[in-house]
Amino acid sequence: MSNFRGLIVAAISMITAMATAQSIIPRPVTLKAAKGSVALTARSRICASGSARRVAEIARGQLVPGTGFEWPIVTRPADGDVVLKIDRGLSRLGPEGYRLNSTGGRVEISASAEAGLFYGLQSLRQLLPPAILRRAAIGTQDWTVPAVEIEDQPRFGWRGAHLDPCRHFRPKEFVLKFIDVMALHKLNKLHFHLTDDQGWRIEIKKYPKLTEVGAWRDRTMAGAYSEQRFDSEPHGGFYTQEDLREIVAYAKARFIEVVPEIEMPGHALAALAAYPELGNGTGPYKVGDRWGVIKQVFNAEDSTIQFLQNVLTEVLEIFPSPFIHVGGDECPKDEWKASARAQELIKERGLKNEDELQSWFIHQMDKWLAQHGRRLVGWDEILEGGLAPGATVMSWRGEAGGIAAAKAGHDVIMTPGNWTYFDHYQGDPVTEPLAIGGRTDLAEAYGYDPVPPSLTPEEAKHVLGTQGQLWSEYFPTTRYVEYMAFPRLCALSEIAWTPRDQKDFKDFEKRLPEHLKRLDAMDVNYRKLDGSNARYNGVPRKQGS
Ligand code: TNX
């Protein structure tokens, strides 16, 4: 009798393990299920040598908490172990590709580089029960890995998520948690939007007022834009350089690069409040308390260029990313049109108009960044008035900017609002919590393809990838950010990773329920597939952030 029961239990755990094997997000290029499984136990070890050892330390960090096992790192493998192997023979899969094989009594992950091993490890975590993602063991658990053979590699090198801590400041703890969730989805670029009209969030030692003044506002727009209503609560915060170094290092250990964004010449009001001489003489300035496009922008004096390059000098010391984002979006030209001095600068520099002045501005940054061994990224407005030679374009107002830039031989990241702006509603606006507008349901988000059909294969090589945007005007709390991000960011991870011909929304929908249990285990909020938790996310402003 007890034998029979044992058999049933074994069969059930096999079936559950098989279901789990089929629920990896983003979907691997190939996954072959085989008979059998590997049981990870308190005797299991991590086996690694050479440069795989560094990933073995990371693997310990990701396997010890949930299992409560010790996971010693050893060099000779035995059955029941997790084996990490650098195998140069796998270079055809690229540095981020990997193989995972659990058919021979142990789990073997091999890759030609450390990043690949890390992504194999993320797939292993998704082959295990969701409790592997908890921060401590919750009791005895069957850590069975189904027998599978996976061979996998990403479609794109830029698989991003964007955070906007300017409109509502986010504590460092949240950013670190978000990085953990990104890593689980094999996302590798965190676009960190650090300055905007409503707040300057990065400490700059040379210009302390940027955060003393620019990081704080007296009140904030509440409710829908049309209501023109404000709360009366001061809001603010910023990251010290040490906080940012910690974030960068934490991300790096998870193979994520943090790409900082310093906005110019628009979205500058917080900086103007701190240093009014950077403006067009239209002060006094106050840190922004309303959303939308704001007319006050930087002037284009040489001294302002110098100021911003001094800021960037400190930015480069903190962020090793080859890409530095300088914004460039939504810079109204009203002030430059009205300013005699701006008109004089246009003439002096032999420019035609205000668009060319903006282009001149961005060119200065492009040249300077190139001299410092970095590459400029900007929103698609940087195309207006002439694109700077080294610029990479983020195409947000649809795909046209990205297409034009790729055809002109520039790299692009496809971030069109209709598909990748996760501040849009993800269901019926009547029942969903307040959002900026628009509507991008999960199916629509999943359906996006970052390579527009009008590009030739050669031009398409300029599409580095895509990313999900989390503009945060209407997200007062971190729970709110998560609700808007998930599961759409899960969909985006699959757009960025999985080959186009293997994307299948029906199949994705089948894998999602198991995947959402992983988000539960990590205490990540998300929109339930039936929308039934929508009204619980219409949380009052400022609560629980
Ligand atoms: C436009 S996208 C902006 C942001 C807003 C966003 C809201 C972009 C480059 N600029 O400043 O937050 O729309 O969706």
PDB file of C-alpha atoms in Angstrom, residues 163-175 192 201 235-239 247 470-482 544-545:
ATOM      1  CA  LEU A 163      12.413  52.917 -14.549  1.00  0.00           C
ATOM      2  CA  ASP A 164      11.377  56.520 -13.884  1.00  0.00           C
ATOM      3  CA  PRO A 165      12.150  57.452 -10.269  1.00  0.00           C
ATOM      4  CA  CYS A 166      11.799  61.168 -11.134  1.00  0.00           C
ATOM      5  CA  ARG A 167       8.030  61.461 -11.243  1.00  0.00           C
ATOM      6  CA  HIS A 168       7.818  59.382  -8.073  1.00  0.00           C
ATOM      7  CA  PHE A 169      10.968  58.566  -6.196  1.00  0.00           C
ATOM      8  CA  ARG A 170      11.662  54.855  -5.659  1.00  0.00           C
ATOM      9  CA  PRO A 171      13.672  53.602  -2.725  1.00  0.00           C
ATOM     10  CA  LYS A 172      16.909  51.794  -3.561  1.00  0.00           C
ATOM     11  CA  GLU A 173      15.458  48.564  -2.122  1.00  0.00           C
ATOM     12  CA  PHE A 174      12.800  48.567  -4.825  1.00  0.00           C
ATOM     13  CA  VAL A 175      15.354  49.075  -7.572  1.00  0.00           C
ATOM     14  CA  PHE A 192      17.514  54.423 -15.335  1.00  0.00           C
ATOM     15  CA  ARG A 201      17.639  62.005  -8.485  1.00  0.00           C
ATOM     16  CA  HIS A 235       7.697  64.542  -2.176  1.00  0.00           C
ATOM     17  CA  GLY A 236      11.259  63.722  -3.119  1.00  0.00           C
ATOM     18  CA  GLY A 237      14.462  61.780  -2.641  1.00  0.00           C
ATOM     19  CA  PHE A 238      17.660  60.987  -4.496  1.00  0.00           C
ATOM     20  CA  TYR A 239      20.333  58.334  -4.804  1.00  0.00           C
ATOM     21  CA  ILE A 247      22.867  49.399  -7.740  1.00  0.00           C
ATOM     22  CA  LEU A 470       7.572  52.454 -16.891  1.00  0.00           C
ATOM     23  CA  TRP A 471       6.978  56.200 -16.933  1.00  0.00           C
ATOM     24  CA  SER A 472       5.686  56.879 -13.456  1.00  0.00           C
ATOM     25  CA  GLU A 473       3.586  60.047 -13.399  1.00  0.00           C
ATOM     26  CA  TYR A 474       0.551  58.025 -12.433  1.00  0.00           C
ATOM     27  CA  PHE A 475       2.244  55.353 -10.305  1.00  0.00           C
ATOM     28  CA  PRO A 476       2.486  56.721  -6.774  1.00  0.00           C
ATOM     29  CA  THR A 477       3.637  53.471  -5.174  1.00  0.00           C
ATOM     30  CA  THR A 478       5.984  50.619  -5.993  1.00  0.00           C
ATOM     31  CA  ARG A 479       3.029  48.162  -5.902  1.00  0.00           C
ATOM     32  CA  TYR A 480       1.501  50.279  -8.612  1.00  0.00           C
ATOM     33  CA  VAL A 481       4.681  50.132 -10.732  1.00  0.00           C
ATOM     34  CA  GLU A 482       4.670  46.349 -10.453  1.00  0.00           C
ATOM     35  CA  GLY A 544       3.015  51.841   0.955  1.00  0.00           C
ATOM     36  CA  SER A 545       5.610  53.150  -1.432  1.00  0.00           C
TER      37      SER A 545
END
